[in-house]
Short mmCIF file of C-alpha atoms in Angstrom, two decimals:
data_model
loop_
_atom_site.label_atom_id
_atom_site.label_comp_id
_atom_site.label_asym_id
_atom_site.label_seq_id
_atom_site.Cartn_x
_atom_site.Cartn_y
_atom_site.Cartn_z
CA MET A 765 -42.12 44.32 -8.66
CA GLN A 766 -44.86 46.75 -6.91
CA GLN A 767 -47.74 45.88 -8.83
CA ALA A 768 -48.99 42.83 -10.37
CA VAL A 769 -50.47 42.71 -14.17
CA TRP A 770 -54.35 41.30 -14.41
CA GLY A 771 -54.25 38.03 -16.26
CA LEU A 772 -50.71 38.28 -17.17
CA PRO A 773 -49.53 34.40 -17.13
CA GLN A 774 -46.00 35.27 -16.37
CA ALA A 775 -46.68 37.11 -13.21
CA GLY A 776 -45.65 34.07 -10.98
CA ILE A 777 -42.60 33.91 -12.25
CA LEU A 778 -41.64 37.24 -12.95
CA ALA A 779 -42.19 37.68 -8.91
CA ASN A 780 -40.47 34.44 -8.02
CA LYS A 781 -37.44 35.64 -9.75
CA LEU A 782 -37.42 38.70 -8.23
CA LEU A 783 -37.68 37.37 -4.40
CA ARG A 784 -34.98 34.83 -5.21
CA LYS A 785 -32.66 37.98 -6.37
CA ARG A 786 -33.28 39.85 -3.23
CA LEU A 787 -33.06 37.06 -0.63
CA LEU A 788 -29.73 35.60 -2.27
CA PRO A 789 -27.31 39.05 -0.95
CA HIS A 790 -28.87 37.89 2.69
CA GLY A 791 -27.86 34.16 1.82
CA TYR A 792 -30.97 32.27 1.05
CA TYR A 793 -31.12 29.91 -2.01
CA LYS A 794 -33.96 28.15 -4.26
CA CYS A 795 -32.97 24.29 -3.61
CA LYS A 796 -32.70 22.30 -6.64
CA HIS A 797 -34.40 19.38 -7.15
CA THR A 798 -37.66 20.28 -4.81
CA PRO A 799 -39.77 23.55 -6.08
CA GLY A 800 -41.04 26.19 -3.43
CA LEU A 801 -38.08 24.65 -0.66
CA TRP A 802 -35.48 27.47 0.20
CA ARG A 803 -32.82 26.98 3.02
CA HIS A 804 -29.51 29.30 4.48
CA LEU A 805 -26.22 28.62 3.19
CA THR A 806 -25.22 28.85 6.80
CA ARG A 807 -28.28 29.21 9.18
CA PRO A 808 -30.29 26.33 10.54
CA ILE A 809 -33.21 27.80 9.25
CA SER A 810 -35.47 26.50 6.27
CA PHE A 811 -38.59 27.81 4.07
CA THR A 812 -41.94 26.37 1.87
CA LEU A 813 -43.21 29.34 -0.10
CA VAL A 814 -46.91 28.79 -1.68
CA VAL A 815 -47.69 31.70 -3.56
CA ASP A 816 -47.71 34.10 -1.00
CA ASP A 817 -47.67 31.54 2.02
CA PHE A 818 -44.08 31.10 4.33
CA GLY A 819 -43.87 28.07 6.57
CA VAL A 820 -40.52 28.09 8.39
CA LYS A 821 -38.70 25.67 10.24
CA TYR A 822 -36.32 27.06 12.18
CA VAL A 823 -33.80 26.20 15.01
CA GLY A 824 -33.98 29.62 17.04
CA LYS A 825 -35.70 32.55 17.11
CA GLU A 826 -32.84 34.77 15.97
CA HIS A 827 -32.48 33.22 12.70
CA VAL A 828 -36.29 33.41 12.09
CA ASP A 829 -36.29 37.20 12.94
CA HIS A 830 -33.44 37.42 10.42
CA LEU A 831 -35.47 36.03 7.73
CA ILE A 832 -38.41 38.49 8.67
CA LYS A 833 -36.00 41.44 8.87
CA CYS A 834 -34.64 40.58 5.06
CA ILE A 835 -38.14 39.84 3.77
CA LYS A 836 -39.78 43.31 5.03
CA GLU A 837 -37.13 45.17 3.12
CA LYS A 838 -38.78 45.33 -0.13
CA TYR A 839 -42.54 43.44 0.63
CA GLU A 840 -45.20 43.97 3.69
CA LEU A 841 -45.98 40.78 5.84
CA THR A 842 -48.15 39.64 9.02
CA GLU A 843 -47.04 36.98 11.05
CA ASP A 844 -48.81 34.08 12.49
CA TRP A 845 -46.54 32.60 15.08
CA SER A 846 -48.68 29.47 16.28
CA GLY A 847 -48.33 27.91 13.02
CA ASP A 848 -52.01 26.75 12.98
CA LEU A 849 -52.84 27.39 9.20
CA TYR A 850 -51.22 26.20 5.99
CA CYS A 851 -52.36 25.96 2.34
CA GLY A 852 -56.14 25.81 3.80
CA ILE A 853 -55.31 22.77 5.85
CA LYS A 854 -55.37 23.33 10.46
CA LEU A 855 -51.99 22.37 12.10
CA LEU A 856 -52.40 21.26 15.88
CA TRP A 857 -48.91 21.04 16.81
CA ASN A 858 -48.15 18.72 20.38
CA TYR A 859 -45.05 19.37 21.44
CA GLU A 860 -44.97 17.39 24.58
CA ASP A 861 -45.97 14.06 22.51
CA ARG A 862 -44.05 15.23 19.44
CA THR A 863 -47.58 15.02 17.05
CA LEU A 864 -48.99 16.86 14.57
CA ASP A 865 -52.53 16.59 13.27
CA ILE A 866 -53.84 18.48 9.75
CA SER A 867 -57.53 18.40 9.09
CA MET A 868 -59.67 20.99 7.20
CA PRO A 869 -62.46 21.23 9.45
CA GLY A 870 -65.73 22.86 7.67
CA TYR A 871 -64.62 22.10 4.14
CA ILE A 872 -67.32 19.39 3.67
CA LYS A 873 -69.98 21.25 5.11
CA LYS A 874 -69.44 24.15 3.09
CA LEU A 875 -68.73 22.05 -0.22
CA LEU A 876 -72.11 20.13 0.95
CA GLN A 877 -74.01 23.52 0.86
CA LYS A 878 -72.41 24.73 -2.35
CA TYR A 879 -73.96 21.53 -4.07
CA ASN A 880 -77.37 21.54 -2.17
CA HIS A 881 -76.69 18.40 -0.95
CA LYS A 882 -78.80 17.15 1.88
CA MET A 883 -77.69 14.79 4.66
CA PRO A 884 -78.59 10.95 3.77
CA ASN A 885 -81.10 9.34 5.75
CA LYS A 886 -79.01 6.37 6.76
CA PRO A 887 -75.45 6.89 7.19
CA GLN A 888 -73.30 5.80 4.40
CA HIS A 889 -70.16 3.91 5.31
CA CYS A 890 -69.56 3.31 1.43
CA PRO A 891 -67.79 5.97 -1.11
CA TYR A 892 -67.96 3.85 -3.77
CA THR A 893 -70.23 0.70 -4.65
CA PRO A 894 -67.88 -2.07 -5.42
CA ALA A 895 -68.91 -4.30 -8.05
CA PRO A 896 -70.57 -8.06 -7.70
CA LYS A 897 -67.83 -10.71 -6.24
CA GLN A 898 -67.58 -13.10 -9.00
CA TYR A 899 -65.83 -16.19 -7.95
CA GLY A 900 -64.13 -19.33 -10.39
CA ALA A 901 -63.08 -18.09 -14.20
CA GLU A 902 -65.76 -14.81 -13.84
CA ALA A 903 -63.32 -13.37 -11.35
CA GLN A 904 -60.72 -11.91 -13.84
CA ALA A 905 -63.68 -11.18 -16.12
CA PRO A 906 -63.61 -7.27 -17.88
CA LEU A 907 -66.02 -5.47 -15.97
CA PRO A 908 -69.42 -4.60 -18.00
CA MET A 909 -70.28 -1.44 -19.85
CA ASP A 910 -72.35 1.18 -18.45
CA ILE A 911 -74.94 1.19 -20.86
CA SER A 912 -77.29 3.48 -18.88
CA PRO A 913 -78.74 6.84 -20.42
CA LYS A 914 -76.13 9.54 -20.64
CA LEU A 915 -76.17 12.63 -19.09
CA SER A 916 -76.24 16.45 -20.40
CA ASP A 917 -73.42 18.69 -20.62
CA GLU A 918 -74.29 20.68 -17.72
CA GLU A 919 -74.57 18.00 -15.67
CA ILE A 920 -71.34 16.52 -16.50
CA LYS A 921 -70.11 19.33 -15.79
CA GLU A 922 -71.59 19.05 -12.28
CA ILE A 923 -70.13 16.35 -11.95
CA GLN A 924 -66.19 17.48 -12.81
CA ARG A 925 -67.10 20.43 -10.31
CA VAL A 926 -67.70 18.07 -7.32
CA VAL A 927 -64.49 15.84 -8.23
CA GLY A 928 -62.49 19.13 -8.64
CA SER A 929 -63.68 19.95 -5.27
CA ILE A 930 -63.42 17.10 -3.24
CA LEU A 931 -59.59 16.10 -4.66
CA TYR A 932 -57.51 18.58 -2.67
CA TYR A 933 -59.43 17.80 0.33
CA ALA A 934 -58.91 13.78 -0.19
CA ARG A 935 -55.16 14.11 -1.60
CA ALA A 936 -54.44 16.48 2.27
CA VAL A 937 -56.25 14.86 4.82
CA ASP A 938 -59.14 11.90 3.36
CA ILE A 939 -57.40 9.41 1.69
CA THR A 940 -60.16 6.70 2.09
CA VAL A 941 -61.83 8.66 -1.11
CA LEU A 942 -59.13 8.49 -3.41
CA MET A 943 -59.91 5.39 -4.88
CA ALA A 944 -64.02 6.39 -5.56
CA LEU A 945 -62.81 9.79 -7.17
CA SER A 946 -60.73 8.13 -9.32
CA SER A 947 -62.94 5.96 -10.63
CA ILE A 948 -65.35 8.54 -10.83
CA ALA A 949 -63.09 11.07 -13.05
CA ILE A 950 -62.40 8.08 -15.23
CA GLU A 951 -65.56 7.88 -16.19
CA GLN A 952 -67.44 11.75 -16.12
CA THR A 953 -66.46 12.99 -19.63
CA ARG A 954 -68.99 10.56 -20.57
CA GLY A 955 -71.15 10.64 -17.73
CA THR A 956 -74.27 8.18 -17.65
CA THR A 957 -77.11 8.24 -14.74
CA ASN A 958 -75.02 5.75 -12.82
CA THR A 959 -71.88 8.22 -12.68
CA MET A 960 -74.29 10.90 -11.40
CA ALA A 961 -76.03 8.14 -8.62
CA LYS A 962 -71.74 7.23 -7.77
CA ALA A 963 -71.20 11.00 -7.21
CA LYS A 964 -74.02 11.74 -4.97
CA GLN A 965 -73.12 8.61 -3.02
CA LEU A 966 -69.59 9.56 -2.47
CA LEU A 967 -70.92 13.30 -1.03
CA ASP A 968 -73.37 11.07 1.19
CA TYR A 969 -70.07 9.31 3.10
CA LEU A 970 -68.36 12.73 3.35
CA ALA A 971 -71.43 14.10 4.73
CA THR A 972 -71.38 11.15 6.99
CA HIS A 973 -67.80 11.46 8.01
CA PRO A 974 -67.16 15.11 7.70
CA ASP A 975 -63.84 16.20 9.13
CA ALA A 976 -61.03 13.88 8.69
CA THR A 977 -57.41 13.71 10.20
CA ILE A 978 -54.08 12.47 9.67
CA ARG A 979 -51.68 12.53 12.45
CA PHE A 980 -47.74 12.59 11.92
CA ARG A 981 -45.66 11.65 14.51
CA ALA A 982 -42.27 12.56 15.10
CA SER A 983 -39.22 9.43 13.79
CA ASP A 984 -36.30 8.97 11.67
CA MET A 985 -37.39 10.62 8.45
CA VAL A 986 -37.23 7.14 6.68
CA LEU A 987 -39.24 6.62 3.65
CA ASN A 988 -41.00 3.71 3.65
CA VAL A 989 -43.02 2.47 0.47
CA HIS A 990 -45.83 0.10 0.29
CA SER A 991 -46.86 -0.94 -3.06
CA ASP A 992 -50.08 -2.91 -4.69
CA ALA A 993 -52.11 -3.20 -8.04
CA SER A 994 -55.15 -5.30 -8.63
CA TYR A 995 -55.51 -7.05 -12.01
CA LEU A 996 -58.21 -6.25 -13.98
CA SER A 997 -60.01 -4.19 -12.28
CA GLU A 998 -61.49 -1.30 -13.92
CA ALA A 999 -63.37 -1.11 -17.20
CA LYS A 1000 -61.73 -1.88 -20.76
CA ALA A 1001 -59.74 -4.78 -19.03
CA ARG A 1002 -57.12 -2.03 -17.38
CA SER A 1003 -55.53 -2.40 -13.79
CA ARG A 1004 -55.28 -0.14 -10.96
CA ALA A 1005 -51.30 0.51 -9.29
CA CYS A 1006 -51.60 2.08 -5.89
CA GLY A 1007 -48.74 2.84 -3.16
CA HIS A 1008 -48.61 4.15 0.35
CA PHE A 1009 -45.81 6.36 1.52
CA PHE A 1010 -44.99 7.36 4.89
CA MET A 1011 -42.30 8.49 7.43
CA GLU A 1012 -41.09 6.02 10.05
CA TRP A 1013 -37.84 4.43 10.93
CA SER A 1014 -36.26 1.15 9.26
CA PRO A 1015 -38.38 -1.69 9.68
CA LYS A 1016 -37.33 -5.01 10.74
CA ASP A 1017 -38.39 -8.17 10.23
CA GLY A 1018 -40.31 -9.97 12.52
CA ASP A 1019 -41.14 -6.63 14.46
CA PRO A 1020 -44.06 -4.60 14.23
CA ILE A 1021 -44.59 -2.05 11.58
CA LYS A 1022 -44.50 1.65 13.34
CA LEU A 1023 -47.44 3.40 11.57
CA ASN A 1024 -47.40 7.20 11.08
CA GLY A 1025 -49.64 9.45 8.70
CA ALA A 1026 -49.47 9.08 4.92
CA PHE A 1027 -47.86 12.10 3.19
CA PHE A 1028 -48.89 11.01 -0.18
CA THR A 1029 -51.08 8.14 -1.49
CA LEU A 1030 -50.65 7.16 -5.20
CA CYS A 1031 -53.74 5.69 -6.70
CA THR A 1032 -53.79 5.49 -10.52
CA ILE A 1033 -54.46 3.31 -13.23
CA LEU A 1034 -51.95 1.25 -15.40
CA ARG A 1035 -51.39 3.00 -18.99
CA PHE A 1036 -50.80 -0.19 -20.60
CA VAL A 1037 -52.94 -3.45 -20.33
CA VAL A 1038 -50.98 -5.91 -18.70
CA ALA A 1039 -51.12 -9.52 -19.15
CA SER A 1040 -50.71 -11.12 -16.10
CA ALA A 1041 -50.68 -9.99 -11.95
CA ALA A 1042 -47.05 -9.93 -11.64
CA GLU A 1043 -47.11 -7.58 -14.57
CA ALA A 1044 -49.69 -5.33 -12.83
CA GLU A 1045 -47.74 -5.39 -9.92
CA LEU A 1046 -44.43 -4.70 -11.43
CA GLY A 1047 -45.93 -1.57 -13.42
CA ALA A 1048 -47.36 -0.37 -9.39
CA LEU A 1049 -43.85 -0.79 -8.15
CA PHE A 1050 -42.15 1.27 -11.20
CA LEU A 1051 -44.66 3.82 -10.50
CA ASN A 1052 -44.11 4.16 -6.95
CA CYS A 1053 -40.32 3.87 -6.75
CA LYS A 1054 -40.74 6.94 -9.35
CA GLU A 1055 -42.73 8.49 -7.12
CA GLY A 1056 -40.07 7.93 -4.64
CA ILE A 1057 -37.07 9.33 -6.02
CA ILE A 1058 -38.79 12.88 -5.74
CA PHE A 1059 -39.46 12.00 -2.43
CA ARG A 1060 -35.58 11.22 -1.33
CA LEU A 1061 -34.63 14.21 -3.17
CA THR A 1062 -36.61 16.38 -0.98
CA LEU A 1063 -35.83 14.78 1.96
CA GLU A 1064 -32.37 14.83 1.67
CA GLU A 1065 -32.67 18.57 0.47
CA LEU A 1066 -34.11 19.18 3.92
CA GLY A 1067 -31.14 17.47 5.50
CA HIS A 1068 -32.64 13.74 6.01
CA PRO A 1069 -30.31 11.23 4.37
CA GLN A 1070 -32.01 8.30 3.15
CA PRO A 1071 -30.68 4.78 3.25
CA ARG A 1072 -32.16 2.15 0.92
CA THR A 1073 -35.72 2.87 0.87
CA PRO A 1074 -37.53 -0.44 2.09
CA VAL A 1075 -40.55 -1.21 -0.16
CA HIS A 1076 -43.58 -3.86 0.76
CA CYS A 1077 -44.75 -5.81 -1.72
CA ASP A 1078 -46.87 -9.01 -1.93
CA ASN A 1079 -46.37 -10.51 -5.17
CA ALA A 1080 -42.89 -12.88 -4.76
CA THR A 1081 -42.58 -13.03 -8.81
CA THR A 1082 -42.56 -9.60 -8.69
CA VAL A 1083 -40.12 -9.19 -5.77
CA GLY A 1084 -38.10 -11.56 -7.80
CA ILE A 1085 -37.77 -9.86 -10.81
CA ALA A 1086 -37.04 -7.22 -9.51
CA ASN A 1087 -34.48 -8.09 -7.26
CA ASN A 1088 -32.88 -10.09 -9.83
CA THR A 1089 -33.43 -13.48 -8.08
CA VAL A 1090 -35.81 -15.63 -10.15
CA LYS A 1091 -34.94 -16.57 -14.04
CA ARG A 1092 -36.85 -14.17 -15.92
CA GLN A 1093 -37.72 -16.89 -19.05
CA ARG A 1094 -41.53 -15.64 -19.96
CA SER A 1095 -41.10 -11.69 -19.14
CA ARG A 1096 -39.77 -10.80 -22.01
CA SER A 1097 -43.73 -9.86 -23.01
CA MET A 1098 -43.96 -7.30 -19.87
CA GLU A 1099 -43.34 -3.98 -20.95
CA MET A 1100 -39.27 -3.11 -21.09
CA ARG A 1101 -39.78 0.53 -18.53
CA TYR A 1102 -40.76 -1.66 -15.80
CA PHE A 1103 -37.52 -3.46 -15.30
CA TRP A 1104 -36.04 0.12 -14.85
CA VAL A 1105 -36.83 -1.19 -11.03
CA GLY A 1106 -33.66 -3.43 -10.79
CA ASP A 1107 -31.50 -1.06 -11.85
CA LYS A 1108 -32.30 1.22 -8.69
CA VAL A 1109 -31.39 -2.01 -6.68
CA ALA A 1110 -28.21 -2.35 -8.30
CA GLN A 1111 -27.62 1.83 -7.03
CA ASP A 1112 -28.89 0.97 -3.64
CA ALA A 1113 -31.78 3.17 -4.06
CA TYR A 1114 -34.58 0.42 -2.60
CA GLU A 1115 -34.75 -2.26 -0.90
CA PHE A 1116 -37.78 -4.69 -2.05
CA LYS A 1117 -38.98 -7.46 -0.03
CA TRP A 1118 -41.91 -9.81 -0.11
CA HIS A 1119 -44.63 -9.49 3.04
CA PRO A 1120 -47.83 -10.87 3.17
CA GLY A 1121 -50.38 -9.08 1.65
CA GLN A 1122 -52.80 -8.44 5.09
CA GLU A 1123 -50.57 -5.90 6.29
CA ASN A 1124 -49.99 -4.24 3.21
CA LEU A 1125 -51.03 -0.88 3.42
CA ALA A 1126 -51.51 -0.36 -0.10
CA ASP A 1127 -53.99 -2.60 -0.76
CA TYR A 1128 -57.04 -0.84 0.54
CA GLN A 1129 -56.35 1.92 -2.39
CA SER A 1130 -56.02 -0.66 -5.02
CA LYS A 1131 -59.79 -1.56 -5.24
CA HIS A 1132 -63.49 -0.63 -3.95
CA HIS A 1133 -64.79 -2.32 -0.87
CA ILE A 1134 -67.67 -2.32 1.13
CA GLY A 1135 -69.05 -0.21 3.70
CA ALA A 1136 -68.16 -2.88 6.69
CA HIS A 1137 -64.72 -3.21 5.26
CA HIS A 1138 -64.21 0.67 5.11
CA THR A 1139 -65.26 1.56 8.71
CA ALA A 1140 -63.15 -1.33 10.22
CA VAL A 1141 -59.71 0.21 8.03
CA ARG A 1142 -60.51 3.60 8.77
CA PRO A 1143 -58.66 3.50 12.15
CA TRP A 1144 -55.78 2.45 10.41
CA TYR A 1145 -55.01 5.42 7.49
CA LEU A 1146 -56.94 8.03 10.18
CA HIS A 1147 -56.49 9.28 13.21
CA GLU A 1148 -59.53 8.31 15.42
CA GLN A 1149 -60.21 6.97 19.00
CA ASN A 1150 -59.49 3.51 18.31
CA SER A 1151 -56.17 4.16 15.87
CA VAL A 1152 -53.10 2.20 17.07
CA ARG A 1153 -49.55 3.02 16.74
CA GLU A 1154 -48.30 -0.26 15.54
CA LEU A 1155 -49.08 -2.70 12.71
CA PRO A 1156 -48.72 -6.63 13.56
CA ARG A 1157 -46.75 -8.76 11.56
CA ALA A 1158 -48.96 -11.42 9.70
CA CYS A 1159 -48.76 -14.65 9.25
CA LYS A 1160 -47.74 -16.44 5.97
CA PRO A 1161 -50.98 -17.12 3.67
CA SER A 1162 -49.97 -21.04 4.42
CA THR A 1163 -50.87 -20.40 7.96
CA LEU A 1164 -53.76 -22.74 8.99
CA LYS A 1165 -54.33 -24.03 5.64
CA GLY A 1166 -57.07 -26.52 5.59
CA CYS A 1167 -57.61 -26.55 9.40
CA VAL A 1168 -59.55 -24.36 12.20
CA GLY A 1169 -58.17 -21.84 13.76
CA THR A 1170 -57.84 -18.01 14.69
CA LEU A 1171 -55.23 -15.91 13.75
CA LYS A 1172 -53.45 -13.64 16.11
CA ASP A 1173 -53.50 -10.08 16.28
CA GLY A 1174 -56.71 -9.68 14.99
CA TYR A 1175 -56.54 -10.90 11.70
CA VAL A 1176 -59.12 -12.40 9.83
CA ARG A 1177 -58.61 -15.09 7.03
CA ASN A 1178 -58.61 -13.79 3.67
CA VAL A 1179 -59.01 -9.99 5.34
CA PRO A 1180 -56.68 -7.43 4.69
CA LEU A 1181 -55.43 -5.76 7.79
CA PRO A 1182 -56.52 -6.49 11.51
CA ARG A 1183 -59.41 -5.39 13.28
CA ALA A 1184 -58.90 -2.45 15.38
CA PRO A 1185 -61.73 -2.59 17.70
CA ARG A 1186 -63.29 0.67 19.54
CA ILE A 1187 -65.53 -1.47 22.26
CA GLN A 1188 -65.29 -5.62 22.31
CA SER A 1189 -65.96 -8.08 24.32
CA ALA A 1190 -63.54 -8.59 27.07
CA ASN A 1191 -64.11 -12.52 28.71
CA HIS A 1192 -64.55 -15.41 26.76
CA MET A 1193 -66.38 -18.07 29.19
CA THR A 1194 -69.52 -16.45 31.25
CA SER A 1195 -68.84 -12.94 32.23
CA LYS A 1196 -70.50 -10.16 29.99
CA LYS A 1197 -68.42 -7.18 30.81
CA GLN A 1198 -67.50 -4.54 28.43
CA VAL A 1199 -63.68 -3.57 28.41
CA THR A 1200 -62.56 0.25 26.42
CA ILE A 1201 -59.76 -0.21 24.60
CA ASP A 1202 -57.25 2.86 25.67
CA SER A 1203 -54.77 4.49 23.55
CA GLN A 1204 -52.35 1.63 23.43
CA ASP A 1205 -49.37 0.23 21.01
CA THR A 1206 -51.82 -2.69 20.05
CA CYS A 1207 -55.24 -3.50 21.77
CA TYR A 1208 -55.89 -6.83 20.42
CA LEU A 1209 -57.73 -9.65 22.27
CA GLN A 1210 -55.93 -13.16 22.30
CA VAL A 1211 -57.97 -16.38 21.94
CA PRO A 1212 -56.19 -18.98 24.26
CA ARG A 1213 -57.99 -21.80 22.34
CA VAL A 1214 -60.78 -22.01 19.68
CA PRO A 1215 -63.28 -24.73 20.97
CA THR A 1216 -63.89 -27.64 19.20
CA TRP A 1217 -67.44 -29.81 18.33
CA SER A 1218 -66.65 -32.23 21.27
CA ASP A 1219 -66.40 -29.24 23.28
CA LEU A 1220 -69.95 -28.57 22.61
CA THR A 1221 -71.09 -31.94 22.94
CA ARG A 1222 -70.33 -32.12 26.25
CA SER A 1223 -71.72 -28.81 27.07
CA LEU A 1224 -75.03 -30.05 25.46
CA LEU A 1225 -75.37 -32.92 27.61
CA GLY A 1226 -74.01 -31.66 30.66
CA PHE A 1227 -70.98 -32.76 30.91
CA GLY A 1228 -68.56 -30.32 33.25
CA ARG A 1229 -68.69 -27.02 33.25
CA ILE A 1230 -70.02 -24.93 30.19
CA THR A 1231 -68.08 -24.17 27.29
CA PRO A 1232 -68.95 -21.31 25.06
CA LEU A 1233 -69.26 -21.58 21.28
CA PRO A 1234 -66.54 -20.76 18.51
CA PHE A 1235 -67.02 -16.57 18.63
CA SER A 1236 -66.08 -13.84 16.71
CA PRO A 1237 -64.95 -10.53 18.61
CA VAL A 1238 -67.88 -7.68 18.79
CA TRP A 1239 -66.56 -5.22 16.76
CA LEU A 1240 -68.92 -1.70 17.62
CA MET A 1241 -67.76 1.05 15.16
#
C-alpha cells in the first residue's frame, strides 16, 4: 500500500495485514494473543508496533539489522538507536544499574496552557477531596447525592476534554490521579458546579506535581498482583475495585516485598451492588485475575514463563472462598461469576494469600485520601529522591492491641504503608542533628523503647537524666 485513503476506517487493518504478508517470508510473525507484538521464528528478536512506531528488543546487532533490511525493502523508515522516546513516553535507560525511568516531561505544562489554568496560590497535594469521615453506624452509609447547580453543555464538554487529556498521562506515568479521574468521569455526564471544582482541584494537583516518573528495575519477570476493594465508597451504594500489577521475584513469607514500578493499575467500580465487604473483595479479586490472565499470556509470548501468580489480598474471608478452605454457607447470595477465581486456583494459575492491609499496595487507589497521605505515599508508587527498594512486612492487626507501643519499620497504626522520610530527626535524646536519608533498601529509624509516664514524672522532678517525651519522627516532605 503506497497511499492511504483519508477517512477510510479500514485503512489501519489493511496496512497491518499487508505488513504481515510482507514480513512473513523473512520469518517474522504476529503473536497469537498479544496485538502489536511480533517475533521471529529463530532469531532472538521481538518488537512491538503501535501505528507506525517500532519498539525493538534484540540480542545481537546483526538481528536488528536484518529486520531493518526487511522493512526497507517496501517502506521508508528512520532509525533512533538511543530508544529514548516511544509513544510519547520519555525512556531513560541505565544499563549499569539495570533500571528504566519513564516520564512525560512538559506534558502537564502544555496541558495547563491549553486550558488556561493558572498555578495555584498554595501547593495542592490532594487531587480529590475525600468525603468527611464517618464513625459508628454511619461509616457504611451511602454517600449523599450532589444537589449543586448543573453545568451547561459546553462546561460539561470542557470537563470531558480535561479528563480525556489526563487519562493517558495517568495510566502511563502518574497513577496517583487515577482515583480522582475515575470519580470525576462518573459525574461528568451530569456535571454540576461541584464537578467543575473537582476538575480544577485536579489540575491544581498536577500543576504542583507536574513531572511524575516511574522506575522499573531488572527482575525475574514474575507477575505480582495486589488486590483490594472499598465497600460502599461511591455514590448509589457502589463499591470500588483496585489492583496493583508489577514485575518482581516470587515473594517469600516474612521477607520484605521487593518493589518495582507498576505497569498497570486497575481502578474501577464494581458493576453490581454488593452486600458485604467480603463480596466486594471477591469482586475485586475476580477483576484483577481477569486482567492477570491477559498479562500472563503476554509474558509467556515474550519468553517469560510464569509460575503461579502470587495475589496479595487483605480479606481473610475472600482468600478462604478463593482457596476453598472455608465452609461457604452464606456465599450463595454473592455474584456467581466471582467464584471463577476458585477454578483458576485449581488450575494452578494463581496463588492467593492473606496479608495485612497496611502492606497492600492496591489500598491507595481504592479510596480518596487527604493531602498529607498523598505526600507520604508518593515515594512508594513514583520514583522520587526518597524512594526505597523494599517494603517491610507489616504486623498483624492484633499486634499491640490495647497496648502502648510503636510499630516497627516506619508503620503507623491504622495507616496504610510505612512512612518513607526524606529527612528525619536522628537522635531521640538530646542532639538535634539532622540526617539525610541515603538511597538504601530501607531507611527507617528504630525506636528502642517508648518512654512511660514514670519516666516523664522522674524527669520533671529532676531524678536521673532527662528523658524525652514519646515522639513521632519529623517528616519533612
